[in-house]
JSON list of C-alpha atoms in Angstrom, two decimals:
[
{"chain": "A", "resi": 1, "resn": "MET", "atom": "CA", "xyz": [-23.86, 20.65, 13.43]},
{"chain": "A", "resi": 2, "resn": "LEU", "atom": "CA", "xyz": [-23.06, 17.01, 14.08]},
{"chain": "A", "resi": 3, "resn": "PRO", "atom": "CA", "xyz": [-21.02, 16.22, 17.18]},
{"chain": "A", "resi": 4, "resn": "LYS", "atom": "CA", "xyz": [-17.55, 14.78, 16.79]},
{"chain": "A", "resi": 5, "resn": "SER", "atom": "CA", "xyz": [-17.19, 11.07, 17.47]},
{"chain": "A", "resi": 6, "resn": "PHE", "atom": "CA", "xyz": [-14.77, 8.21, 16.86]},
{"chain": "A", "resi": 7, "resn": "CYS", "atom": "CA", "xyz": [-13.63, 8.09, 13.24]},
{"chain": "A", "resi": 8, "resn": "HIS", "atom": "CA", "xyz": [-11.44, 5.57, 11.46]},
{"chain": "A", "resi": 9, "resn": "GLY", "atom": "CA", "xyz": [-9.53, 8.30, 9.62]},
{"chain": "A", "resi": 10, "resn": "ASP", "atom": "CA", "xyz": [-8.45, 6.16, 6.66]},
{"chain": "A", "resi": 11, "resn": "LEU", "atom": "CA", "xyz": [-11.59, 4.31, 5.68]},
{"chain": "A", "resi": 12, "resn": "HIS", "atom": "CA", "xyz": [-11.32, 2.57, 2.33]},
{"chain": "A", "resi": 13, "resn": "THR", "atom": "CA", "xyz": [-11.88, -0.91, 0.96]},
{"chain": "A", "resi": 14, "resn": "GLY", "atom": "CA", "xyz": [-8.26, -1.88, 1.63]},
{"chain": "A", "resi": 15, "resn": "ASN", "atom": "CA", "xyz": [-8.89, -1.48, 5.36]},
{"chain": "A", "resi": 16, "resn": "MET", "atom": "CA", "xyz": [-11.87, -3.78, 5.64]},
{"chain": "A", "resi": 17, "resn": "ILE", "atom": "CA", "xyz": [-12.68, -7.42, 5.16]},
{"chain": "A", "resi": 18, "resn": "ARG", "atom": "CA", "xyz": [-15.90, -9.39, 5.24]},
{"chain": "A", "resi": 19, "resn": "ASN", "atom": "CA", "xyz": [-16.01, -12.16, 7.82]},
{"chain": "A", "resi": 20, "resn": "GLU", "atom": "CA", "xyz": [-17.68, -15.56, 7.57]},
{"chain": "A", "resi": 21, "resn": "HIS", "atom": "CA", "xyz": [-20.96, -14.05, 8.88]},
{"chain": "A", "resi": 22, "resn": "GLY", "atom": "CA", "xyz": [-21.07, -11.44, 6.11]},
{"chain": "A", "resi": 23, "resn": "GLU", "atom": "CA", "xyz": [-20.17, -8.61, 8.47]},
{"chain": "A", "resi": 24, "resn": "TYR", "atom": "CA", "xyz": [-17.56, -6.01, 7.57]},
{"chain": "A", "resi": 25, "resn": "VAL", "atom": "CA", "xyz": [-14.58, -5.78, 9.89]},
{"chain": "A", "resi": 26, "resn": "LEU", "atom": "CA", "xyz": [-12.38, -2.67, 9.89]},
{"chain": "A", "resi": 27, "resn": "PHE", "atom": "CA", "xyz": [-8.67, -2.63, 10.69]},
{"chain": "A", "resi": 28, "resn": "ASP", "atom": "CA", "xyz": [-5.66, -0.28, 10.48]},
{"chain": "A", "resi": 29, "resn": "PHE", "atom": "CA", "xyz": [-6.70, 2.34, 13.02]},
{"chain": "A", "resi": 30, "resn": "ASP", "atom": "CA", "xyz": [-3.42, 4.30, 12.89]},
{"chain": "A", "resi": 31, "resn": "ASP", "atom": "CA", "xyz": [-5.24, 7.46, 11.75]},
{"chain": "A", "resi": 32, "resn": "ALA", "atom": "CA", "xyz": [-8.24, 7.12, 14.08]},
{"chain": "A", "resi": 33, "resn": "SER", "atom": "CA", "xyz": [-9.28, 10.23, 15.98]},
{"chain": "A", "resi": 34, "resn": "GLY", "atom": "CA", "xyz": [-12.22, 12.25, 17.17]},
{"chain": "A", "resi": 35, "resn": "ASP", "atom": "CA", "xyz": [-13.75, 13.90, 14.12]},
{"chain": "A", "resi": 36, "resn": "TYR", "atom": "CA", "xyz": [-17.03, 14.41, 12.32]},
{"chain": "A", "resi": 37, "resn": "PRO", "atom": "CA", "xyz": [-18.56, 11.11, 11.13]},
{"chain": "A", "resi": 38, "resn": "SER", "atom": "CA", "xyz": [-18.99, 12.57, 7.66]},
{"chain": "A", "resi": 39, "resn": "MET", "atom": "CA", "xyz": [-15.20, 12.59, 7.26]},
{"chain": "A", "resi": 40, "resn": "ASP", "atom": "CA", "xyz": [-15.09, 8.79, 7.08]},
{"chain": "A", "resi": 41, "resn": "VAL", "atom": "CA", "xyz": [-17.82, 8.89, 4.43]},
{"chain": "A", "resi": 42, "resn": "ALA", "atom": "CA", "xyz": [-15.85, 11.52, 2.49]},
{"chain": "A", "resi": 43, "resn": "TYR", "atom": "CA", "xyz": [-12.64, 9.45, 2.64]},
{"chain": "A", "resi": 44, "resn": "MET", "atom": "CA", "xyz": [-14.49, 6.37, 1.41]},
{"chain": "A", "resi": 45, "resn": "CYS", "atom": "CA", "xyz": [-16.10, 8.27, -1.48]},
{"chain": "A", "resi": 46, "resn": "ASP", "atom": "CA", "xyz": [-12.76, 9.79, -2.45]},
{"chain": "A", "resi": 47, "resn": "ASP", "atom": "CA", "xyz": [-10.97, 6.44, -2.35]},
{"chain": "A", "resi": 48, "resn": "THR", "atom": "CA", "xyz": [-13.61, 4.75, -4.48]},
{"chain": "A", "resi": 49, "resn": "HIS", "atom": "CA", "xyz": [-13.68, 7.67, -6.95]},
{"chain": "A", "resi": 50, "resn": "PHE", "atom": "CA", "xyz": [-17.38, 7.98, -6.18]},
{"chain": "A", "resi": 51, "resn": "ASN", "atom": "CA", "xyz": [-17.76, 10.95, -8.53]},
{"chain": "A", "resi": 52, "resn": "GLU", "atom": "CA", "xyz": [-16.31, 9.04, -11.47]},
{"chain": "A", "resi": 53, "resn": "PHE", "atom": "CA", "xyz": [-17.86, 5.97, -13.02]},
{"chain": "A", "resi": 54, "resn": "HIS", "atom": "CA", "xyz": [-15.62, 2.93, -12.91]},
{"chain": "A", "resi": 55, "resn": "GLU", "atom": "CA", "xyz": [-17.61, -0.25, -13.37]},
{"chain": "A", "resi": 56, "resn": "SER", "atom": "CA", "xyz": [-15.54, -2.38, -10.98]},
{"chain": "A", "resi": 57, "resn": "MET", "atom": "CA", "xyz": [-15.44, 0.24, -8.23]},
{"chain": "A", "resi": 58, "resn": "TYR", "atom": "CA", "xyz": [-19.15, 0.98, -8.62]},
{"chain": "A", "resi": 59, "resn": "ASP", "atom": "CA", "xyz": [-19.99, -2.69, -8.13]},
{"chain": "A", "resi": 60, "resn": "GLN", "atom": "CA", "xyz": [-17.61, -2.92, -5.17]},
{"chain": "A", "resi": 61, "resn": "THR", "atom": "CA", "xyz": [-19.17, 0.15, -3.54]},
{"chain": "A", "resi": 62, "resn": "LEU", "atom": "CA", "xyz": [-22.69, -1.23, -3.97]},
{"chain": "A", "resi": 63, "resn": "ARG", "atom": "CA", "xyz": [-21.70, -4.42, -2.14]},
{"chain": "A", "resi": 64, "resn": "LEU", "atom": "CA", "xyz": [-20.81, -2.39, 0.97]}
]
């Protein structure tokens, strides 16, 4: 079992920007907590409808 660690809690493309160096910067940490890291991955996949094929979202996800 993975240990709990810091998690964003609401990770989706609306809570990140890309800075001038090409790095992703996260913001909106209102839901942050100690949880399993896989939860942030699950939230991101759910928000991007990872299980459904939407051309624009697929391309956006690949750029991450």
